[in-house]
Coordinates of N, CA and C in Angstrom, one line a residue:
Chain A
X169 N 0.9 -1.2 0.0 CA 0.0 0.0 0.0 C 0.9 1.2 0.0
X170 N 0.7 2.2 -0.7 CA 1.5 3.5 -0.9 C 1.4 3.9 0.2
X171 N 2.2 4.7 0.8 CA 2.2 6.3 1.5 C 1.3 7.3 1.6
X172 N 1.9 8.2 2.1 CA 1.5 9.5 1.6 C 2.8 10.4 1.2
X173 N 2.1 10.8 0.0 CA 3.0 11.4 -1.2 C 3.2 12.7 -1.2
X174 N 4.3 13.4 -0.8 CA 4.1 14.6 -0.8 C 4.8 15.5 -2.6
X175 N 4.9 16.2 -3.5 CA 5.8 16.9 -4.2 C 6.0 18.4 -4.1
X176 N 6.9 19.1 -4.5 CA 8.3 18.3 -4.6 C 8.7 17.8 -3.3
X177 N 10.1 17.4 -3.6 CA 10.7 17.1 -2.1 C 11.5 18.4 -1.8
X178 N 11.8 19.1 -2.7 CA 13.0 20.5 -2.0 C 12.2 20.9 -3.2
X179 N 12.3 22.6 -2.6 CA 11.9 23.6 -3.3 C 12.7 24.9 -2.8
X180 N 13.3 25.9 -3.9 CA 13.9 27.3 -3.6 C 13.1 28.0 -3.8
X181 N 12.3 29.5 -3.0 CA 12.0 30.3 -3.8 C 12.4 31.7 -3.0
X182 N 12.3 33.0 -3.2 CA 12.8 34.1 -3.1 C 11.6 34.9 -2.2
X183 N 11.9 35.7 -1.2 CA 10.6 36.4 -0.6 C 9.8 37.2 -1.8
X184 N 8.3 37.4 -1.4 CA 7.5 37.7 -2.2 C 6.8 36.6 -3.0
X185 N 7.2 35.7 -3.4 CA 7.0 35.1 -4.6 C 6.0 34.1 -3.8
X186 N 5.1 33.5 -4.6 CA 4.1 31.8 -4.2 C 4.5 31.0 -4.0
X187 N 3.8 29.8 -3.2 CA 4.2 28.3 -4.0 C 3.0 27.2 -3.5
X188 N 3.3 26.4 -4.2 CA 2.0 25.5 -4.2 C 2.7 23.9 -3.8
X189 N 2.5 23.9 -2.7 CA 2.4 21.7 -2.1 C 1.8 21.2 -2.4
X190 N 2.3 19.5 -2.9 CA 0.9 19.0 -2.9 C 1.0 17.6 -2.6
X191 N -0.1 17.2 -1.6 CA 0.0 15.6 -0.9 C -0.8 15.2 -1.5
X192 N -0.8 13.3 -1.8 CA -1.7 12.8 -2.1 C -1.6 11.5 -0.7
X193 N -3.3 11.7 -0.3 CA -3.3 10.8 0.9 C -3.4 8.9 0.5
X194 N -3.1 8.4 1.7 CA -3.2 7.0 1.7 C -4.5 6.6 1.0
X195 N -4.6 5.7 0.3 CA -5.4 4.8 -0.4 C -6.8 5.0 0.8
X196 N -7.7 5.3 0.3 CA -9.0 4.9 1.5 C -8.9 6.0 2.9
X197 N -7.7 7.4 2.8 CA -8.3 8.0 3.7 C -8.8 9.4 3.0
X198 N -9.5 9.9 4.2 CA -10.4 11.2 3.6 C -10.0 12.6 4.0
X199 N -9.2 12.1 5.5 CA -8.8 13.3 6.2 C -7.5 13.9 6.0
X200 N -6.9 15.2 5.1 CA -5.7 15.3 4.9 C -5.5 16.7 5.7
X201 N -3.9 16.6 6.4 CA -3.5 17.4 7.6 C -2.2 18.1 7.2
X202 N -2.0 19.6 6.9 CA -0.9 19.9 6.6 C 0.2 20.5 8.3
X203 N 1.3 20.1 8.5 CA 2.1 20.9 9.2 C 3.5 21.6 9.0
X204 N 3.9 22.7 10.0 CA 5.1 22.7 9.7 C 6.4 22.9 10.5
X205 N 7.3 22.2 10.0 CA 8.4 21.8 10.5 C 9.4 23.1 10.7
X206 N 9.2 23.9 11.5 CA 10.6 25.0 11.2 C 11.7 25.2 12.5
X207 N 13.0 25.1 12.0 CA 14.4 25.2 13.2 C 13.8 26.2 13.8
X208 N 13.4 25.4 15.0 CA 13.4 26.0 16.7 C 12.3 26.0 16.8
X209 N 11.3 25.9 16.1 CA 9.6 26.2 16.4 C 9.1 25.1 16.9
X210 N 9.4 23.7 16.3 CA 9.1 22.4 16.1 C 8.1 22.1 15.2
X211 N 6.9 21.4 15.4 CA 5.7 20.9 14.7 C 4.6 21.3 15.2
X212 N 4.5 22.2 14.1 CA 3.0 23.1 14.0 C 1.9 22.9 13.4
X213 N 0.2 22.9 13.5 CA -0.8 22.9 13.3 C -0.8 23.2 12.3
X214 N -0.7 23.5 10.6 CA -1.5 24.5 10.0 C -3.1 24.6 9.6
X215 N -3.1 23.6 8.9 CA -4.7 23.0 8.3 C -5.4 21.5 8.2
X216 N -6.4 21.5 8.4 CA -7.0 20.0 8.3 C -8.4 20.3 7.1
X217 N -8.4 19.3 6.3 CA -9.2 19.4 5.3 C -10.0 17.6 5.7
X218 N -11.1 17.2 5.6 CA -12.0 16.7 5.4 C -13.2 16.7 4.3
X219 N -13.0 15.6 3.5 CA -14.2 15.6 2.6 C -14.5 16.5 2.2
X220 N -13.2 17.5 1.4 CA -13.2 18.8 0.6 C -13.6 19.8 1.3
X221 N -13.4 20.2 2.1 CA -13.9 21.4 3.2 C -12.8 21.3 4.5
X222 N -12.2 22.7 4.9 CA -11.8 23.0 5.6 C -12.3 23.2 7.3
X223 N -11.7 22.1 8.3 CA -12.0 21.8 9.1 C -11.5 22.4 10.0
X224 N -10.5 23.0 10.4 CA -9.7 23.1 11.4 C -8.4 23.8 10.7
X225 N -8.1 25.1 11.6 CA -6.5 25.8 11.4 C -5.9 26.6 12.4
X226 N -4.6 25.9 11.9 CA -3.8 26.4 13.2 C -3.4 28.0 13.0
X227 N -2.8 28.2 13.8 CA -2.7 30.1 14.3 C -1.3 30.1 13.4
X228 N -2.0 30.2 11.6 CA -1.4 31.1 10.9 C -2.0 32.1 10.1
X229 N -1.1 32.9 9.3 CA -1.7 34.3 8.6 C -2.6 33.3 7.5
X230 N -3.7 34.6 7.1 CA -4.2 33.9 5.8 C -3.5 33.6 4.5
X231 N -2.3 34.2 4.6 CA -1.5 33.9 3.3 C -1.0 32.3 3.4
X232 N -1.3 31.2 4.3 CA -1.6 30.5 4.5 C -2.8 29.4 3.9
X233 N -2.9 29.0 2.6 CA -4.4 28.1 2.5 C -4.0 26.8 1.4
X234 N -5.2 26.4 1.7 CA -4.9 25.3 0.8 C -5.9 24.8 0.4
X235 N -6.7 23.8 -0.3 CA -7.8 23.0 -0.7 C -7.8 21.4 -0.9
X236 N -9.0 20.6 -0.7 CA -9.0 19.2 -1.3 C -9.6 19.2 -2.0
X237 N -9.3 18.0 -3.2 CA -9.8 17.8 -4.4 C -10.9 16.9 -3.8
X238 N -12.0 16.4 -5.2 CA -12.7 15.4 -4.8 C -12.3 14.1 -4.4
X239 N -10.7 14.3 -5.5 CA -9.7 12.6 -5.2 C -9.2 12.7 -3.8
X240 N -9.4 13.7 -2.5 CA -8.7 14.0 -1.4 C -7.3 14.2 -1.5
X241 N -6.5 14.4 -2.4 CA -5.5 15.0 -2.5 C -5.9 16.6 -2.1
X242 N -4.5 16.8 -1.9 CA -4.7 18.7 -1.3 C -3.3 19.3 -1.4
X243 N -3.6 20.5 -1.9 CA -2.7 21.5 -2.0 C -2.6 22.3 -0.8
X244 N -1.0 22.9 -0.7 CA -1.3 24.1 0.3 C -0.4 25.0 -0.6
X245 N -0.9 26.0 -0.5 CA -0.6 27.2 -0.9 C 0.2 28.4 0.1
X246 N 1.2 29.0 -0.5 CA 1.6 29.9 0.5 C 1.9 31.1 -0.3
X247 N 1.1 32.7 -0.2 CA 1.4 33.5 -0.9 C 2.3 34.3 0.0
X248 N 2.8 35.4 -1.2 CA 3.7 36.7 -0.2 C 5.0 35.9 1.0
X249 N 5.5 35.3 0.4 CA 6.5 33.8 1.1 C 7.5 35.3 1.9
X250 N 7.8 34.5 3.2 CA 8.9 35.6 3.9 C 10.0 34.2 4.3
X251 N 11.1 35.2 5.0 CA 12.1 34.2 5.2 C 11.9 33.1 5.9
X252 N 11.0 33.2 7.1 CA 10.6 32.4 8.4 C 9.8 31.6 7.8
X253 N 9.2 31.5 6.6 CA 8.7 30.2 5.8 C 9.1 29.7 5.5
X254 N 10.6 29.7 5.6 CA 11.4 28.2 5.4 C 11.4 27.0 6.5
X255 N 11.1 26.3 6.1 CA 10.4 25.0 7.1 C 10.6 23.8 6.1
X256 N 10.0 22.7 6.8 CA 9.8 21.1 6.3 C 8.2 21.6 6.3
X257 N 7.1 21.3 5.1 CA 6.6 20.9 5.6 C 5.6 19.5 5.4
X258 N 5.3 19.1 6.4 CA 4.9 17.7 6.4 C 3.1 17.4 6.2
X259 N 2.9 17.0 5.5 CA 0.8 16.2 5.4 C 1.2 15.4 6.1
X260 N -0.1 14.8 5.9 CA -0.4 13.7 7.1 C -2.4 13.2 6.7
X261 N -2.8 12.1 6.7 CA -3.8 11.2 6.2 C -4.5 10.2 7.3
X262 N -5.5 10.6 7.4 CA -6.1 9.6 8.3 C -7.5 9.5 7.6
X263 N -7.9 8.0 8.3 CA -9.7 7.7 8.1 C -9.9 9.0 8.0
X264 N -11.5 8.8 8.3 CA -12.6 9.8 8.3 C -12.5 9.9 9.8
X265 N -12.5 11.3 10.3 CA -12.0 11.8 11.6 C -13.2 11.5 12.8
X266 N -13.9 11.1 12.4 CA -15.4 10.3 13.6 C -14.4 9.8 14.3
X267 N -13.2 8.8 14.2 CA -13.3 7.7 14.9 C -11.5 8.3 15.9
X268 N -11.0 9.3 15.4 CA -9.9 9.5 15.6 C -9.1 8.9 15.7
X269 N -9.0 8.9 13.9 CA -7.7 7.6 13.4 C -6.3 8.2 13.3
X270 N -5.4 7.8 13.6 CA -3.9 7.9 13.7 C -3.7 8.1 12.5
X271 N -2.9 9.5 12.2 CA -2.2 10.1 11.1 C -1.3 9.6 10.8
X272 N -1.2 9.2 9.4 CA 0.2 9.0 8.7 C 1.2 10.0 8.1
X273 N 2.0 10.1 8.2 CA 2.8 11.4 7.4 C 3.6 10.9 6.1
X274 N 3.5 11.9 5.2 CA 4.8 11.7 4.0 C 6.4 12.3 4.6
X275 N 7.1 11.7 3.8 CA 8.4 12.6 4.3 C 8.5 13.9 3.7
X276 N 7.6 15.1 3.5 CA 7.4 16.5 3.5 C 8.4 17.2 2.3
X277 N 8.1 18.5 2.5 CA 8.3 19.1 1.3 C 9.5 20.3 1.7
X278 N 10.9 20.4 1.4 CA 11.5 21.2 2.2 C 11.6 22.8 1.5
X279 N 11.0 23.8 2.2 CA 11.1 24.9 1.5 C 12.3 25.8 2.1
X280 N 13.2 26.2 1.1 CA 13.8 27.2 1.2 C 13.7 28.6 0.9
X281 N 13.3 29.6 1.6 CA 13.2 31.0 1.2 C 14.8 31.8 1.2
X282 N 14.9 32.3 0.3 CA 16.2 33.4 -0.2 C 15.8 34.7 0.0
Chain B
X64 N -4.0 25.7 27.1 CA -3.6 25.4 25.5 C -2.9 23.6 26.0
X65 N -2.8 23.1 24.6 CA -1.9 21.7 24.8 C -0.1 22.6 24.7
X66 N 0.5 21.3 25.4 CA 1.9 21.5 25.8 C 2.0 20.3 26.2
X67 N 2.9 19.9 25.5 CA 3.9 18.5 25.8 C 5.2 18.8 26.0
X68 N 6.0 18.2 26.8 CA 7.2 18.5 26.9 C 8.0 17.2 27.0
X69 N 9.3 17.0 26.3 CA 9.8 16.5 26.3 C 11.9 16.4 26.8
X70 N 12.7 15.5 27.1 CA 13.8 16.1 27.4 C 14.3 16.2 25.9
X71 N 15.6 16.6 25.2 CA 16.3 16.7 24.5 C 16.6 15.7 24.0
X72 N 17.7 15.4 24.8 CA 19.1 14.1 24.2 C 18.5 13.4 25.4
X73 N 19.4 11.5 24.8 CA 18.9 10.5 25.3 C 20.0 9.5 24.6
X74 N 21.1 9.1 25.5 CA 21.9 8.1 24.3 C 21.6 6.9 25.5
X75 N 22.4 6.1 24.4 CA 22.2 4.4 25.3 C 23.2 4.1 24.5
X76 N 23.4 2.9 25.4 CA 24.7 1.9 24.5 C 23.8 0.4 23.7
X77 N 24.5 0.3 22.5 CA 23.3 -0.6 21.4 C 22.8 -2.3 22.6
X78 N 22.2 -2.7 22.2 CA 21.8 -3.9 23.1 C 20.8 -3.5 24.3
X79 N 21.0 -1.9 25.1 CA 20.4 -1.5 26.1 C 19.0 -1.0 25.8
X80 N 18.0 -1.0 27.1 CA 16.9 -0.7 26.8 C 16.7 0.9 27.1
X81 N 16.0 2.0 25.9 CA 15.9 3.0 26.1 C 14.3 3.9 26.9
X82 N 14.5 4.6 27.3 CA 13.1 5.4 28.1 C 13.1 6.7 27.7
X83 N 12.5 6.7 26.5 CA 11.7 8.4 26.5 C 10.6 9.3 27.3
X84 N 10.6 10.0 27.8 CA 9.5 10.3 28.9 C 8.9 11.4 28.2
X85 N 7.6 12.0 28.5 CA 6.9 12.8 27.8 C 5.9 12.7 29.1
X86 N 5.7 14.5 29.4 CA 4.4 15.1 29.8 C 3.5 16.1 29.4
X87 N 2.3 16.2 29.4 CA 1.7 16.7 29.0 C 0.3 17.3 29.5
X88 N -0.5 17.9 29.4 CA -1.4 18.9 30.2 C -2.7 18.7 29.5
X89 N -3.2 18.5 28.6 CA -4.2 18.5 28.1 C -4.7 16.8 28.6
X90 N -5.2 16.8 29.3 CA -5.7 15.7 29.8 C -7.2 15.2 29.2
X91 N -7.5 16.3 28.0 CA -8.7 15.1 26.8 C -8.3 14.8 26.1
X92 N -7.1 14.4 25.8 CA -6.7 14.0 24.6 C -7.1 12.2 24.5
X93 N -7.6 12.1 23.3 CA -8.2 10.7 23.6 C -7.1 9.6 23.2
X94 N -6.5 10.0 22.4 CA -5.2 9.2 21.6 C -4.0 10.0 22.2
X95 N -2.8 9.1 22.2 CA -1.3 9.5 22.8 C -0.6 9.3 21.3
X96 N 0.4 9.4 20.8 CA 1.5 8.9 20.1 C 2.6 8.8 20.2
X97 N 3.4 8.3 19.5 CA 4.9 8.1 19.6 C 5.3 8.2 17.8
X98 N 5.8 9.3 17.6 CA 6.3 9.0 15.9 C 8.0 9.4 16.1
X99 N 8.1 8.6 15.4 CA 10.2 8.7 14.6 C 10.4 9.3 13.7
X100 N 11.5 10.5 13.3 CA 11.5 11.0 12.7 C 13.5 10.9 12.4
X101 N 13.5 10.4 11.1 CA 15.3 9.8 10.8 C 15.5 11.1 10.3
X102 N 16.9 11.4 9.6 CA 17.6 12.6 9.6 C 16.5 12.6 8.0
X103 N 16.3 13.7 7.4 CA 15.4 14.1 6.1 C 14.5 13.8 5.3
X104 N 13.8 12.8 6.9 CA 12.5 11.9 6.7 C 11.1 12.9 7.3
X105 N 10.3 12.3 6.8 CA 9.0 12.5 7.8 C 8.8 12.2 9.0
X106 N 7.7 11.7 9.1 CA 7.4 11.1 10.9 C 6.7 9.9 10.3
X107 N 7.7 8.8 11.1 CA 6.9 7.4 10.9 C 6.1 6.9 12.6
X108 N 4.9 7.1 12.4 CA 3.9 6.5 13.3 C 4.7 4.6 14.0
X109 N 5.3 5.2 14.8 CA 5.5 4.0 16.0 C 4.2 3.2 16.5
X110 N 3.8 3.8 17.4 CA 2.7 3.3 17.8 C 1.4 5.0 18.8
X111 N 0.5 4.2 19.2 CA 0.0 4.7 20.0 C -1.0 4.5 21.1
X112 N -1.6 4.9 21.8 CA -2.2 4.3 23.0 C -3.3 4.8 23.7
X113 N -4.5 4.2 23.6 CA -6.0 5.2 23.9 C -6.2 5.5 25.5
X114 N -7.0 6.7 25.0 CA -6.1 7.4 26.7 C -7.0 6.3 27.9
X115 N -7.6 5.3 28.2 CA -8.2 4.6 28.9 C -7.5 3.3 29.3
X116 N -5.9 3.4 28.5 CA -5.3 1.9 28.7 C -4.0 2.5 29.5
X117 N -3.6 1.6 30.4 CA -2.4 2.1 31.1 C -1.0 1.5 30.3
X118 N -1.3 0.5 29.5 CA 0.2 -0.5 29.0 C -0.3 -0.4 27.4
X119 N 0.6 -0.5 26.5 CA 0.6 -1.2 25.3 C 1.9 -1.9 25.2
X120 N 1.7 -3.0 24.3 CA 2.7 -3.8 24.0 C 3.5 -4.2 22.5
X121 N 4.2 -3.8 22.3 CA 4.2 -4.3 20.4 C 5.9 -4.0 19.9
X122 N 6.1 -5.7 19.9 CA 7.4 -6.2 19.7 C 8.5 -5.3 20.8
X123 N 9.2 -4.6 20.3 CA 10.4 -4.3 21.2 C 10.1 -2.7 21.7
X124 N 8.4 -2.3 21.4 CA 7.9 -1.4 21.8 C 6.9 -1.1 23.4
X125 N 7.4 -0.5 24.2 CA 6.2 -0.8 25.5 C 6.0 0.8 26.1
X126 N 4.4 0.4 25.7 CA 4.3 2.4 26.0 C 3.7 2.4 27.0
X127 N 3.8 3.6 28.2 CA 3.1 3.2 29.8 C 2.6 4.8 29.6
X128 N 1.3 4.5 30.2 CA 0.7 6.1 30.7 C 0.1 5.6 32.1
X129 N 0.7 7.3 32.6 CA -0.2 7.7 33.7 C -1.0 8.3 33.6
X130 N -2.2 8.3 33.6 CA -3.2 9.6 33.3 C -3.3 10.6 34.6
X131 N -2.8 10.0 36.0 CA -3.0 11.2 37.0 C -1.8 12.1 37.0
X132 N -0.6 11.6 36.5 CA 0.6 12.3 36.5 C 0.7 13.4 35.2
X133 N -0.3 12.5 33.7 CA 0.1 13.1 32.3 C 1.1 12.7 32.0
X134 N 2.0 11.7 32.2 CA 3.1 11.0 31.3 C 3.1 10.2 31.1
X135 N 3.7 10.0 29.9 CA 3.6 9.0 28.5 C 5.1 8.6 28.4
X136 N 6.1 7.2 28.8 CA 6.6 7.1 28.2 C 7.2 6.0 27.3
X137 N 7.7 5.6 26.4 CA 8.0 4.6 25.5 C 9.7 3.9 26.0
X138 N 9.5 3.0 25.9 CA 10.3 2.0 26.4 C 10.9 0.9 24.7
X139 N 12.1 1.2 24.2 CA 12.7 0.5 23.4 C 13.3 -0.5 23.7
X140 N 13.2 -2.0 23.9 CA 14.0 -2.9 24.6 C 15.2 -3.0 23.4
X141 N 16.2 -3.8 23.6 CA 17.6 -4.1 22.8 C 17.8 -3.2 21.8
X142 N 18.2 -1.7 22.2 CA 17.8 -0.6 21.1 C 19.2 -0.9 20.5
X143 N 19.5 -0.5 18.9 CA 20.3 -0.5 18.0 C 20.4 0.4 17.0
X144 N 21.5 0.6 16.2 CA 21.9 1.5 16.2 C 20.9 2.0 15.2
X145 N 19.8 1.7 14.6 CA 18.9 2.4 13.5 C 17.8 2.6 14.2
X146 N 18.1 2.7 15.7 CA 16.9 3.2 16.1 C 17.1 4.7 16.5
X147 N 18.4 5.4 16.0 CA 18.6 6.2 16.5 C 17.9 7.6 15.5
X148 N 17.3 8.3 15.9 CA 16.0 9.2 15.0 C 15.9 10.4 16.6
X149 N 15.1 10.9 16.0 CA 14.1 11.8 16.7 C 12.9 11.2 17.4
X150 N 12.6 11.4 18.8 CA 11.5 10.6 18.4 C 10.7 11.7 19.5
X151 N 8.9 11.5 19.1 CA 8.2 12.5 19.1 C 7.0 12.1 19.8
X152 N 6.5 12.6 20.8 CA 5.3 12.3 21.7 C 4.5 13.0 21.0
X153 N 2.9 12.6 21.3 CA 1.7 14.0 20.3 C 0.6 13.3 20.9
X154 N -0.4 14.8 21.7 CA -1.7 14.1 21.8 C -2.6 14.9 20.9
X155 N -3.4 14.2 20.5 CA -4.7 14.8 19.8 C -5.9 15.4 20.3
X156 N -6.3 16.9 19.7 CA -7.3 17.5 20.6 C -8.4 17.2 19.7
X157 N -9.4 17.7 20.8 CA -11.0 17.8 20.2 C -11.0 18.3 18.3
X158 N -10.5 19.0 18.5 CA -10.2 19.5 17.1 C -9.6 18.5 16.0
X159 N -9.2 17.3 16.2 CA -8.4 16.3 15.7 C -7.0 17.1 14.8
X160 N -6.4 17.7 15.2 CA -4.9 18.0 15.0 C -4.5 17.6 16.2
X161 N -3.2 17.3 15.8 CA -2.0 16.8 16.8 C -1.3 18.1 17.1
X162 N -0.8 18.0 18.5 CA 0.2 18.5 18.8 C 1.5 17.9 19.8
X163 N 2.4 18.9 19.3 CA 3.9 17.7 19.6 C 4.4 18.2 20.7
X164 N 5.6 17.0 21.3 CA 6.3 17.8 21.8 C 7.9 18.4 21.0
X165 N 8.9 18.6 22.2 CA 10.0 18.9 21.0 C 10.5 17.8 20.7
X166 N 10.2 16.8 21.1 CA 11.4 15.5 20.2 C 12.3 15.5 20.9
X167 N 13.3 14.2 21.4 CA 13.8 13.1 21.8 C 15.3 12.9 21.2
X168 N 15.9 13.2 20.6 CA 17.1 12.7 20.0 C 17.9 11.5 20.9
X169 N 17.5 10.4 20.2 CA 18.3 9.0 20.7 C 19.4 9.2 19.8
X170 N 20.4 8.6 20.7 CA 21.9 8.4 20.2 C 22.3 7.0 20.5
X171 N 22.5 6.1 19.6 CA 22.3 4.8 20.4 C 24.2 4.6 19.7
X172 N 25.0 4.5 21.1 CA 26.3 4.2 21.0 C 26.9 2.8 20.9
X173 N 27.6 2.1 19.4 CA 27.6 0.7 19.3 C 28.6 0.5 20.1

């Protein structure tokens, strides 16, 4: 059984500029969870998507967002990128959240800001 | 708010059995975890433990909670040298996101 898939695996980009993540969850789950990984912060909340609709976010700016497809894959999006958005960041896939199923993670997507 | 705390560093010599300790404060958290995290990997899901059970057991994994104290810790028996990672306590709120602590760095000395 696959993972969860995150692309790319490393990414550069320059302050100011966008960028777009993207996970695709385990076979058969519905719930996809984005975090992030940044030197000295540790592992942060940012978003939880369910059944294409946004369920839950953690205490970031709105330049912060992301969406699920119908296939539960999901994007996160990050506009107006500053330096302190350089992080790991990591999804994560579980059942349908009724039963509070244990998240899986991909090995994440490393962003570099310049 | 949730807060977990964990110590830093944690070495052992290979063959020895290791103890991660983890406390934490949010006392609804229904689910506990334990995830690993290798140098430029993700988090691989060890195990975890529903907040109503005091022991779990699984292979060379043994995870103990207190629920009057709030600690959680994982027990590695004959640890070696690829067990050496990050390793990361997390309980789950109402909200179903996790939150962590800082992670564990085992050093497991052959």
């Amino acid at each position: 059984e696959a993972g969860v898939t995150q692309s790319p695996t490393h990414l550069i980009k320059t302050r100011g500029q966008q960028v777009t993540l993207r996970c695709s969850p385990i076979s058969g789950h519905t719930s996809v969870y984005w975090y992030q990984q940044a030197l000295g912060l540790g592992l942060q909340f940012l978003l939880w998507y369910d059944e294409g609709e946004e369920r839950n976010r953690g205490n970031f700016p709105p330049r912060f967002s992301g969406r699920q497809f119908p296939n539960y894959s999901s994007e996160l999006n990050v506009n107006a990128l500053e330096l302190e958005d350089s992080a790991l960041y990591l999804c994560a896939s579980s059942l349908a959240q009724g039963g509070r199923q244990p998240q899986h993670f991909g090995d994440g997507t490393r962003l570099s800001i310049l | 708010g949730e807060d977990v705390e964990q110590s830093l560093f944690l070495s052992v010599r290979e063959g020895d059995s290791s103890v991660i300790n983890c406390t934490y404060t949010d006392s609804s958290s229904t689910y506990l975890y334990w995830y690993k995290q290798e140098p430029g990997a993700g988090l691989q899901l060890l195990t975890y433990i529903f907040s109503n059970m005091d022991m779990k057991q699984d292979q060379r994994l043994t995870v103990l909670l207190n629920k009057k104290d709030k600690h959680l810790s994982l027990r590695i028996a004959d640890t070696q040298t690829g067990d050496s990672a990050i390793y990361f306590c997390a309980g789950q709120t109402g909200a179903n996101n996790l939150f962590f602590g800082t992670g564990t760095r085992l050093t497991v000395i052959p």
